[in-house]
Coordinates of C-alpha atoms in Angstrom, one line a residue:
M1 CA 22.8 15.2 -23.7
N2 CA 26.2 14.5 -21.3
I3 CA 26.9 14.8 -18.8
H4 CA 29.6 14.8 -16.3
W5 CA 29.3 13.5 -12.9
K6 CA 30.0 16.7 -11.2
S7 CA 28.3 19.1 -13.9
L8 CA 24.6 17.4 -12.2
S9 CA 24.2 19.0 -9.1
T10 CA 24.3 22.1 -11.6
V11 CA 21.6 20.7 -13.7
V12 CA 19.5 19.2 -11.5
A13 CA 19.3 22.3 -8.7
G14 CA 18.8 24.3 -11.6
I15 CA 15.7 22.6 -12.4
A16 CA 14.6 21.5 -8.2
T17 CA 14.8 26.1 -7.4
T18 CA 12.7 27.1 -10.5
H19 CA 10.1 27.1 -8.5
F20 CA 11.5 29.8 -6.0
V21 CA 11.1 33.8 -5.7
T22 CA 15.0 35.7 -6.5
A23 CA 17.0 35.5 -3.1
A24 CA 16.6 38.3 -0.5
Q25 CA 20.2 38.9 1.3
P26 CA 21.7 36.4 3.9
K27 CA 20.3 39.0 6.8
A28 CA 21.0 38.0 10.9
K29 CA 18.3 35.1 12.2
T30 CA 15.9 37.1 14.5
D31 CA 13.8 33.5 14.8
N32 CA 15.0 30.8 16.8
R33 CA 12.7 28.4 15.8
P34 CA 15.0 25.4 14.5
N35 CA 14.4 23.9 11.0
I36 CA 13.1 20.5 10.5
I37 CA 14.6 18.3 8.0
V38 CA 13.1 14.9 7.8
I39 CA 14.8 12.4 5.7
L40 CA 12.5 8.9 5.1
A41 CA 14.9 5.8 3.1
D42 CA 12.7 3.1 1.3
D43 CA 12.9 -0.6 2.3
L44 CA 16.3 -0.2 4.3
G45 CA 16.2 -3.1 6.7
Y46 CA 16.7 -3.2 10.4
S47 CA 20.4 -3.8 10.7
D48 CA 21.5 -1.9 7.4
L49 CA 23.0 1.2 8.4
G50 CA 26.4 0.9 10.2
C51 CA 25.5 2.3 13.4
Y52 CA 22.9 -0.6 14.3
G53 CA 25.0 -3.2 13.6
G54 CA 25.8 -3.8 9.4
E55 CA 28.4 -4.1 7.4
I56 CA 27.7 -0.4 4.7
Q57 CA 29.2 2.2 4.4
T58 CA 27.1 4.7 6.0
P59 CA 30.2 7.3 7.8
N60 CA 26.7 10.2 7.5
L61 CA 24.2 9.2 9.8
D62 CA 26.7 7.3 11.3
A63 CA 27.7 10.3 12.6
L64 CA 24.8 12.4 12.9
A65 CA 23.8 9.1 15.4
N66 CA 27.1 9.2 16.9
N67 CA 26.6 12.9 17.9
G68 CA 22.6 12.3 18.2
L69 CA 20.0 9.1 19.3
R70 CA 18.9 6.3 18.4
F71 CA 15.6 4.8 18.5
S72 CA 15.8 0.7 18.5
R73 CA 12.0 0.0 19.1
F74 CA 10.9 3.0 15.9
Y75 CA 8.3 1.7 14.3
N76 CA 6.0 2.6 10.9
A77 CA 2.6 1.2 9.4
G78 CA 4.4 -2.0 7.1
R79 CA 4.7 -0.5 4.5
S80 CA 5.2 2.7 1.7
C81 CA 2.1 4.9 1.3
P82 CA 0.6 4.3 4.4
T83 CA 3.7 5.0 6.1
R84 CA 4.1 8.7 4.2
A85 CA 0.3 8.8 5.1
S86 CA 0.9 8.5 8.4
L87 CA 3.8 11.4 8.9
L88 CA 2.5 13.3 6.8
T89 CA 0.0 13.6 8.9
G90 CA 0.5 11.9 12.3
L91 CA -2.8 10.1 11.9
Y92 CA -3.1 5.6 11.5
Q93 CA -3.0 5.6 8.0
H94 CA -6.7 4.6 7.5
Q95 CA -7.8 7.6 9.2
A96 CA -5.3 9.0 6.4
G97 CA -7.4 6.8 3.4
I98 CA -4.5 5.5 2.3
G99 CA -5.3 1.7 4.9
R100 CA -3.6 -0.2 1.5
M101 CA -2.5 0.8 -1.6
T102 CA -2.8 4.1 -4.4
F103 CA -6.3 2.5 -5.5
D104 CA -9.6 4.0 -4.3
A105 CA -11.2 0.9 -2.7
H106 CA -14.0 3.0 -1.8
Q107 CA -15.0 2.3 1.9
P108 CA -13.4 5.1 3.8
G109 CA -9.5 3.9 4.8
Y110 CA -9.4 2.6 1.4
R111 CA -9.7 5.4 -0.6
G112 CA -6.2 5.3 -2.4
T113 CA -4.9 8.9 -1.7
M114 CA -4.6 10.8 1.5
T115 CA -7.6 11.9 2.3
H116 CA -8.7 16.1 3.2
N117 CA -10.1 15.2 6.6
G118 CA -5.6 15.5 8.0
V119 CA -4.0 18.0 7.3
T120 CA -0.2 17.5 5.7
I121 CA 3.0 19.5 8.7
A122 CA 3.5 21.4 5.5
E123 CA -0.2 22.9 6.0
A124 CA 0.2 23.1 9.3
L125 CA 3.4 24.5 10.0
A126 CA 3.7 26.7 6.9
P127 CA 0.6 29.2 8.2
A128 CA 3.2 29.7 11.3
G129 CA 6.2 31.5 9.1
Y130 CA 7.2 28.0 8.6
Q131 CA 9.2 27.5 4.5
T132 CA 8.0 23.9 3.1
G133 CA 9.6 21.4 0.7
M134 CA 9.8 18.6 -0.4
I135 CA 12.5 16.5 -2.1
G136 CA 11.1 12.5 -3.7
K137 CA 8.8 9.6 -3.2
W138 CA 5.3 11.0 -2.6
H139 CA 3.7 8.2 -3.0
V140 CA 0.5 9.5 -1.2
A141 CA -2.1 10.0 -4.6
E142 CA -4.3 7.9 -6.2
T143 CA -3.1 6.7 -9.5
P144 CA -5.1 5.3 -11.7
L145 CA -4.6 3.6 -14.8
R146 CA -4.8 4.8 -18.6
D147 CA -5.7 2.7 -22.0
D148 CA -1.8 4.1 -22.3
Q149 CA -0.8 2.8 -19.2
R150 CA 2.0 1.3 -20.9
Q151 CA 3.7 3.7 -23.4
W152 CA 3.6 6.6 -20.4
L153 CA 5.7 4.8 -18.1
A154 CA 8.5 4.5 -21.2
H155 CA 8.3 7.9 -21.8
Q156 CA 7.2 7.5 -24.9
V157 CA 3.5 9.7 -24.6
Y158 CA 3.3 12.4 -22.1
H159 CA 0.4 13.1 -20.0
D160 CA 0.2 16.7 -17.5
T161 CA -0.6 14.6 -14.2
F162 CA 0.1 12.0 -13.0
A163 CA -2.5 12.0 -10.4
P164 CA -5.3 14.9 -9.4
K165 CA -3.2 17.6 -8.7
E166 CA -5.4 18.7 -5.9
N167 CA -3.7 15.6 -4.9
Y168 CA 0.1 17.2 -5.1
P169 CA 2.9 18.1 -3.2
T170 CA 2.2 21.8 -4.0
Y171 CA -1.3 21.6 -2.5
R172 CA -1.1 20.0 0.5
G173 CA 1.1 22.7 1.8
F174 CA 4.9 22.5 0.2
Q175 CA 5.8 25.8 -1.2
Q176 CA 7.8 23.1 -3.4
F177 CA 8.0 20.8 -4.1
Y178 CA 10.7 18.5 -6.6
G179 CA 9.9 14.5 -7.3
T180 CA 8.1 12.0 -8.1
I181 CA 4.4 11.2 -7.6
Y182 CA 4.4 7.5 -8.3
G183 CA 5.8 4.5 -5.7
V184 CA 8.7 2.4 -7.9
V185 CA 10.9 4.2 -11.0
N186 CA 14.0 3.9 -13.2
Y187 CA 16.7 5.2 -10.9
F188 CA 17.9 6.5 -14.4
D189 CA 14.8 7.6 -16.1
P190 CA 12.2 8.0 -13.1
F191 CA 8.6 7.9 -14.5
S192 CA 6.4 10.8 -12.8
L193 CA 9.0 13.0 -11.9
V194 CA 7.8 16.7 -11.2
N195 CA 8.7 20.0 -10.7
G196 CA 6.3 21.6 -9.0
E197 CA 3.8 20.6 -11.1
E198 CA 4.7 20.6 -14.1
P199 CA 6.5 16.6 -15.3
V200 CA 10.2 17.1 -16.1
R201 CA 9.6 15.2 -19.2
E202 CA 13.7 14.4 -20.3
V203 CA 17.0 14.2 -17.1
P204 CA 20.5 14.3 -18.3
D205 CA 22.1 10.6 -19.6
N206 CA 24.3 11.2 -16.3
Y207 CA 20.9 11.2 -14.1
Y208 CA 21.0 8.6 -11.1
S209 CA 17.5 9.7 -8.9
T210 CA 19.0 9.8 -5.7
V211 CA 22.0 12.4 -6.3
A212 CA 19.6 14.4 -7.9
L213 CA 16.6 14.8 -4.7
S214 CA 20.2 15.5 -2.8
D215 CA 21.3 18.8 -4.9
S216 CA 18.3 19.6 -5.1
A217 CA 18.3 19.2 -1.5
V218 CA 21.2 21.1 -1.1
A219 CA 19.7 23.7 -2.7
Y220 CA 16.9 24.6 -1.4
I221 CA 18.6 24.5 2.1
N222 CA 21.0 27.7 0.6
R223 CA 17.7 28.9 -0.4
Y224 CA 15.9 28.7 2.9
S225 CA 19.2 29.3 4.7
E226 CA 18.9 32.8 4.0
S227 CA 15.6 33.7 5.1
D228 CA 15.3 35.1 7.9
K229 CA 12.0 32.4 8.8
P230 CA 13.0 28.6 9.3
F231 CA 12.1 26.5 7.3
F232 CA 10.5 22.1 7.0
M233 CA 11.5 20.3 4.8
Y234 CA 10.8 15.9 3.5
L235 CA 13.7 14.5 2.2
S236 CA 12.2 11.0 1.0
Y237 CA 14.6 9.0 -1.9
H238 CA 13.8 5.9 -3.8
S239 CA 16.6 4.6 -2.5
P240 CA 16.9 1.3 -2.1
H241 CA 13.2 0.5 -3.0
W242 CA 14.0 -2.8 -6.1
P243 CA 14.8 -2.4 -8.9
L244 CA 18.2 -2.6 -7.3
H245 CA 19.9 -0.1 -9.1
A246 CA 23.1 1.5 -9.3
L247 CA 26.0 3.0 -10.2
P248 CA 29.1 1.1 -11.0
E249 CA 31.7 2.8 -8.5
D250 CA 29.1 2.0 -5.3
I251 CA 28.8 -1.8 -6.8
E252 CA 32.7 -2.1 -7.1
K253 CA 33.1 -1.1 -3.1
Y254 CA 31.1 -4.2 -2.5
K255 CA 31.8 -6.9 -4.9
D256 CA 33.8 -9.3 -2.9
V257 CA 31.2 -8.0 0.2
Y258 CA 28.4 -10.8 0.1
K259 CA 30.6 -13.9 -1.3
A260 CA 30.6 -15.2 2.1
G261 CA 26.9 -15.5 1.6
W262 CA 23.9 -15.5 4.0
E263 CA 24.6 -17.3 6.9
K264 CA 27.9 -15.4 8.1
I265 CA 26.8 -11.6 7.5
R266 CA 23.8 -12.6 9.6
Q267 CA 25.8 -13.8 11.2
E268 CA 28.3 -11.2 11.7
R269 CA 25.9 -8.6 12.0
Y270 CA 23.9 -10.0 15.0
E271 CA 26.8 -10.3 16.6
R272 CA 28.0 -5.9 16.3
I273 CA 23.5 -5.0 16.9
E274 CA 25.1 -7.6 20.1
Q275 CA 28.4 -5.5 21.2
L276 CA 27.1 -2.5 20.0
N277 CA 24.0 -2.5 23.1
I278 CA 21.2 -1.4 20.6
F279 CA 18.7 -3.8 23.3
A280 CA 19.4 -2.4 26.2
N281 CA 21.4 -6.1 27.2
A282 CA 19.3 -8.3 26.0
R283 CA 21.1 -11.4 24.4
D284 CA 20.9 -13.9 21.7
F285 CA 18.2 -12.1 19.7
L286 CA 18.4 -13.5 16.9
S287 CA 15.7 -15.0 15.2
P288 CA 16.2 -18.5 13.1
R289 CA 16.8 -18.5 9.7
P290 CA 13.5 -19.1 7.7
F291 CA 15.0 -20.9 5.5
T292 CA 16.4 -24.4 5.2
D293 CA 18.3 -23.5 2.4
T294 CA 22.3 -22.7 3.2
W295 CA 24.6 -20.6 1.4
D296 CA 26.6 -23.8 -0.6
E297 CA 24.1 -25.0 -2.0
N298 CA 22.8 -22.3 -3.7
H299 CA 23.3 -22.7 -7.1
T300 CA 23.3 -19.0 -8.4
Q301 CA 26.0 -17.6 -5.3
E302 CA 27.5 -14.8 -8.0
W303 CA 24.5 -13.4 -9.2
D304 CA 22.8 -13.3 -5.3
A305 CA 25.7 -11.7 -4.3
R306 CA 26.3 -9.1 -6.5
A307 CA 22.2 -8.3 -6.3
M308 CA 23.5 -7.4 -1.9
A309 CA 26.1 -5.6 -3.3
V310 CA 23.5 -3.9 -5.4
H311 CA 21.2 -3.0 -2.6
A312 CA 24.6 -2.1 -0.4
A313 CA 25.8 0.3 -3.0
M314 CA 22.8 2.1 -3.2
V315 CA 22.3 2.6 0.2
D316 CA 26.2 3.8 0.4
R317 CA 25.8 6.8 -2.3
M318 CA 22.2 7.2 -0.6
D319 CA 24.9 8.1 2.9
Q320 CA 26.8 10.0 0.9
E321 CA 24.4 12.2 -1.0
I322 CA 23.2 13.1 2.8
G323 CA 26.4 14.4 3.5
K324 CA 26.2 16.3 1.5
V325 CA 23.5 18.0 2.6
V326 CA 24.9 18.5 6.1
Q327 CA 27.2 20.4 5.2
A328 CA 25.6 22.3 3.1
L329 CA 23.5 22.5 6.2
K330 CA 27.0 23.6 8.1
Q331 CA 27.7 25.2 5.1
S332 CA 24.6 27.6 5.4
G333 CA 25.3 28.0 9.8
V334 CA 22.0 26.7 10.2
F335 CA 23.4 23.2 11.2
D336 CA 22.8 22.7 14.7
N337 CA 19.2 24.7 14.9
T338 CA 17.8 22.2 12.3
L339 CA 16.5 18.8 14.2
I340 CA 17.0 15.6 11.5
L341 CA 15.3 12.7 11.7
F342 CA 15.9 9.7 9.7
M343 CA 14.2 6.6 9.4
S344 CA 12.0 3.6 6.8
D345 CA 8.9 3.1 5.6
N346 CA 8.8 -0.1 6.4
G347 CA 11.5 -2.7 6.9
C348 CA 13.8 -4.2 3.5
S349 CA 11.5 -6.2 0.1
N350 CA 11.0 -9.7 0.1
E351 CA 9.3 -9.2 -3.0
V352 CA 10.7 -10.3 -6.1
C353 CA 9.6 -8.4 -9.1
Q354 CA 11.5 -10.6 -11.4
A355 CA 8.5 -13.1 -11.4
M356 CA 6.5 -9.7 -12.0
T357 CA 5.3 -8.2 -16.0
G358 CA 6.0 -4.9 -17.1
G359 CA 3.9 -2.3 -18.3
E360 CA 1.8 -2.6 -15.6
N361 CA 0.7 0.2 -13.4
D362 CA 4.1 1.1 -12.5
R363 CA 6.6 -0.8 -13.4
P364 CA 7.3 0.2 -17.0
A365 CA 8.6 -2.5 -19.8
E366 CA 11.0 -0.4 -21.4
M367 CA 12.8 2.4 -22.0
R368 CA 12.6 5.9 -23.3
N369 CA 14.4 4.6 -26.3
G370 CA 12.1 1.0 -26.5
E371 CA 14.7 -1.3 -25.7
K372 CA 13.0 -4.6 -23.4
I373 CA 13.7 -4.2 -20.1
I374 CA 14.6 -7.5 -18.3
Y375 CA 12.9 -8.9 -15.1
P376 CA 15.8 -11.0 -14.7
R377 CA 13.0 -14.5 -13.2
N378 CA 16.0 -17.3 -13.8
K379 CA 19.0 -14.9 -13.5
E380 CA 20.4 -14.1 -17.1
V381 CA 21.1 -11.2 -16.6
W382 CA 23.5 -9.0 -14.1
P383 CA 20.7 -6.7 -11.1
G384 CA 22.5 -2.8 -11.5
P385 CA 22.0 -1.3 -14.3
Q386 CA 18.1 0.2 -16.4
N387 CA 17.6 -2.3 -18.5
T388 CA 17.0 -4.5 -15.1
Y389 CA 14.7 -4.7 -12.2
A390 CA 15.4 -7.1 -9.9
S391 CA 14.8 -7.0 -7.1
L392 CA 16.6 -9.1 -3.4
G393 CA 14.3 -11.4 -2.5
A394 CA 13.5 -13.5 0.8
Q395 CA 16.9 -14.2 1.8
W396 CA 18.8 -11.2 1.7
A397 CA 15.6 -9.1 3.2
N398 CA 15.6 -12.4 5.9
V399 CA 19.5 -10.6 6.4
A400 CA 18.9 -6.8 5.9
N401 CA 16.3 -7.7 8.7
T402 CA 18.9 -8.8 10.8
P403 CA 18.1 -10.2 14.0
F404 CA 14.3 -10.1 13.9
R405 CA 11.6 -12.4 11.2
F406 CA 9.8 -11.5 9.0
W407 CA 9.8 -8.7 6.6
K408 CA 8.1 -5.5 5.1
A409 CA 4.4 -6.0 4.9
K410 CA 3.8 -7.8 7.7
A411 CA 2.7 -6.9 11.4
Y412 CA 6.2 -9.3 12.9
E413 CA 9.3 -6.4 14.2
G414 CA 10.7 -7.2 9.9
G415 CA 8.6 -5.4 8.9
I416 CA 7.0 -2.6 10.5
C417 CA 10.6 -1.7 13.2
T418 CA 13.1 0.8 11.5
P419 CA 16.3 3.1 12.5
M420 CA 15.7 5.7 14.0
I421 CA 18.3 8.5 14.2
A422 CA 17.5 12.6 15.6
H423 CA 20.0 15.4 15.3
W424 CA 19.6 18.1 16.5
P425 CA 22.7 20.4 19.0
E426 CA 20.8 22.5 20.5
G427 CA 17.9 21.2 21.0
I428 CA 19.3 16.9 21.9
K429 CA 20.0 17.1 25.6
Q430 CA 20.7 13.2 25.9
K431 CA 24.2 11.3 26.0
K432 CA 25.6 11.5 22.9
G433 CA 25.0 8.1 21.1
A434 CA 22.3 7.1 23.4
I435 CA 19.9 4.3 22.6
I436 CA 16.7 5.0 22.8
D437 CA 14.9 1.9 23.6
Q438 CA 11.5 4.0 24.7
P439 CA 8.3 2.5 21.4
G440 CA 8.0 6.0 18.8
H441 CA 5.9 5.7 15.9
V442 CA 5.9 8.0 12.4
I443 CA 2.5 9.2 13.3
D444 CA 4.5 10.8 16.0
V445 CA 5.9 12.8 13.6
M446 CA 3.9 15.9 13.3
A447 CA 3.1 16.1 17.2
T448 CA 6.9 17.0 17.3
C449 CA 6.8 19.5 14.4
L450 CA 3.6 21.1 15.7
E451 CA 5.6 21.3 19.6
L452 CA 8.7 22.6 18.1
S453 CA 7.4 25.1 15.2
E454 CA 4.5 26.6 17.7
A455 CA 2.1 25.9 14.7
T456 CA -2.0 25.6 15.7
Y457 CA -3.3 22.3 14.6
P458 CA -6.1 23.0 12.8
T459 CA -9.6 21.3 13.7
E460 CA -11.0 22.9 10.4
Y461 CA -9.5 23.5 7.4
R462 CA -10.2 24.4 3.7
R463 CA -13.9 24.2 5.1
N464 CA -13.3 20.4 6.4
K465 CA -12.9 19.0 10.1
I466 CA -9.7 17.6 10.7
L467 CA -9.2 15.0 13.0
P468 CA -6.9 15.1 15.8
Y469 CA -3.4 13.6 15.2
E470 CA -2.6 10.7 16.8
G471 CA 0.9 10.7 17.7
K472 CA 3.1 12.6 20.6
S473 CA 5.9 14.5 20.9
L474 CA 9.8 13.2 20.9
V475 CA 10.5 16.1 22.3
P476 CA 10.4 15.5 25.8
I477 CA 12.9 12.1 24.9
F478 CA 15.0 14.5 23.2
V479 CA 15.0 16.7 26.7
N480 CA 14.3 14.1 29.0
G481 CA 15.0 11.3 27.8
K482 CA 11.3 9.6 28.1
R483 CA 7.9 10.9 28.5
E484 CA 4.5 9.3 28.8
G485 CA 4.0 7.3 25.7
H486 CA 0.9 5.7 24.1
T487 CA -0.9 3.2 25.8
E488 CA -0.9 0.8 22.1
L489 CA 0.5 1.0 19.0
C490 CA -1.8 -0.8 16.5
F491 CA -0.9 -1.3 12.9
E492 CA -2.6 -2.9 10.0
H493 CA -2.6 -3.9 6.4
F494 CA -4.2 -6.3 4.3
N495 CA -5.6 -8.2 6.9
E496 CA -2.2 -8.4 8.9
M497 CA -2.7 -6.8 13.4
A498 CA -1.1 -6.5 15.7
L499 CA -1.1 -4.6 18.9
I500 CA 2.2 -3.4 20.9
D501 CA 0.9 -2.0 24.5
A502 CA 3.1 -0.2 26.6
S503 CA 4.1 -2.6 28.5
G504 CA 6.2 -4.2 26.0
W505 CA 3.6 -7.1 25.1
K506 CA 3.1 -7.2 21.5
I507 CA 0.3 -9.1 20.3
V508 CA 0.3 -10.6 16.2
K509 CA -2.3 -11.9 13.8
P510 CA -0.8 -13.2 10.3
K511 CA -3.0 -13.3 7.1
N512 CA -5.4 -15.7 7.1
A513 CA -4.0 -17.0 10.8
S514 CA -7.0 -17.7 12.7
R515 CA -5.7 -17.4 16.6
W516 CA -3.5 -13.7 17.5
E517 CA 0.9 -15.0 19.3
L518 CA 1.9 -13.3 21.7
Y519 CA 5.0 -12.3 21.9
N520 CA 7.0 -10.1 25.4
L521 CA 9.1 -7.5 23.8
N522 CA 10.6 -6.9 26.8
D523 CA 12.4 -10.7 27.0
D524 CA 11.9 -11.7 23.9
R525 CA 13.2 -8.9 21.2
S526 CA 12.5 -10.8 17.9
E527 CA 8.5 -12.4 18.7
M528 CA 11.2 -16.6 19.3
H529 CA 8.3 -17.0 21.8
N530 CA 4.5 -17.3 21.8
L531 CA 3.5 -16.7 25.4
A532 CA -1.2 -16.8 23.5
D533 CA -1.8 -21.0 25.1
R534 CA 0.1 -19.3 28.7
Y535 CA -1.3 -16.1 28.9
P536 CA -4.8 -16.4 27.4
G537 CA -6.6 -14.4 29.0
K538 CA -3.8 -11.1 28.3
V539 CA -4.1 -12.2 24.2
T540 CA -8.7 -11.6 24.7
E541 CA -8.0 -8.2 27.1
M542 CA -5.6 -7.2 24.5
E543 CA -7.9 -8.2 20.9
A544 CA -10.8 -6.7 22.1
R545 CA -8.4 -2.7 23.0
Y546 CA -6.7 -3.6 18.7
L547 CA -11.4 -4.6 17.7
A548 CA -11.8 -1.2 19.6
W549 CA -9.1 0.8 17.5
E550 CA -10.2 -0.9 14.2
K551 CA -13.0 0.6 14.9
R552 CA -12.3 4.0 15.6
T553 CA -10.1 4.4 13.1
L554 CA -11.2 3.1 10.3
V555 CA -9.9 -0.4 9.4
V556 CA -13.2 -1.2 9.7
P557 CA -15.2 -1.1 7.3
R558 CA -12.5 -3.5 4.3
P559 CA -13.3 -3.4 0.7

């Protein structure tokens, strides 16, 4: 089925809205509670956006930042599914059942799916009268492997469910859902695509995930705005997670940009971060490049420049599509009273998927027509089209996460600290474009939504006792520019551990390390000066607090 790009939105909007009842005629609003849209990017680097120092063209997100707030210290759980579980429930990821990935390790904190001792934001807000919809990547349901996984991933056999249906979004408070159950997808023909609860078996030839999800979001907004009830929408993009898949016209914009190389692009990002004053007048905060190789010594410059160009194209397209969502809000007359929160699930990834094997878990070996998918171990094919699964690798991930060290799945800032933009014309009272240096965390989204919606957080839900949420509302920051923050924020993922104290001290213990490291983030934003030997008492005190947190939040027992 050949469909021109301009007509694709009509096709996808039709797919995405089949579960809506016939809309009532528009009527005057009497419920003045704000609409809430949470937009989540996937593996976005700290400095990928223009408003955080990047060279990628992101005018729509930049406009939201320049007319709203930017957070310089907003944290997540370090990886996709744990962060999503925390964001949705307001709990630490182990409390929500996803301490690692979406496979059951048979320990309370590691069940591989969101357990029922927490509620989602949608489950909390729907009883308070909110319309609730989710679009995009779910990735918080256990996804057990099947005997025919290889054929299933290639759309060559079909099953009715991609995970137990009781773990689908429509069973967790979302009245509508259009998106994928699994984590990794082919952007042009995604596996595990679902409308409501029904598998979407075919998509148009010109399908592209980022466009389709955005068109669906526009359709949801148009329908929601006809009701007197406010809405909560969770828009969870796949972009820019590998595989490196982008539209040719978007890649073309960046075809020459990254030929300048790793060092130059990183230095230029750092200088723009300084100019933007992201870190409150801090200086000399660019962490050393953790590689001995240089761009001039790189024998695969053309391929590597192309890979980063595709990554940039994916971010650029996401921004373009967010622009369509913003325009829909404006045309519907609900923009001014809609809180938009934009963030990422973790830092940019250093994963090298060309070294992986296709045909297992969520990585297909073939396309629908049987054509083999190439995982370019020797960089023998260009990244970008759907018959290749490639990724950035560590050098470009280090650039994307400028000025920080490391990347996704690490407890250093490069893994757990990412952009966060808040925009709400009627509700944010701070100076437009203000940069907030107070720490926040994805667990705070639940508390924020509860305060704005005036919803009641349950102590029991569907006969399950519900844990108290861990987050603190961001609303005081929107109104007053500050709040009484967390005493501490803690992190653990595959034995990567950290605790950040309210005073700015941070301890980090990498996997397999024997000792904790200590940093003062107030003076050392990029964790370059380990002070553990100078302040051993501080390390001991903070370690005790971390271990108490582990016991309280189901980090232990580990699998």
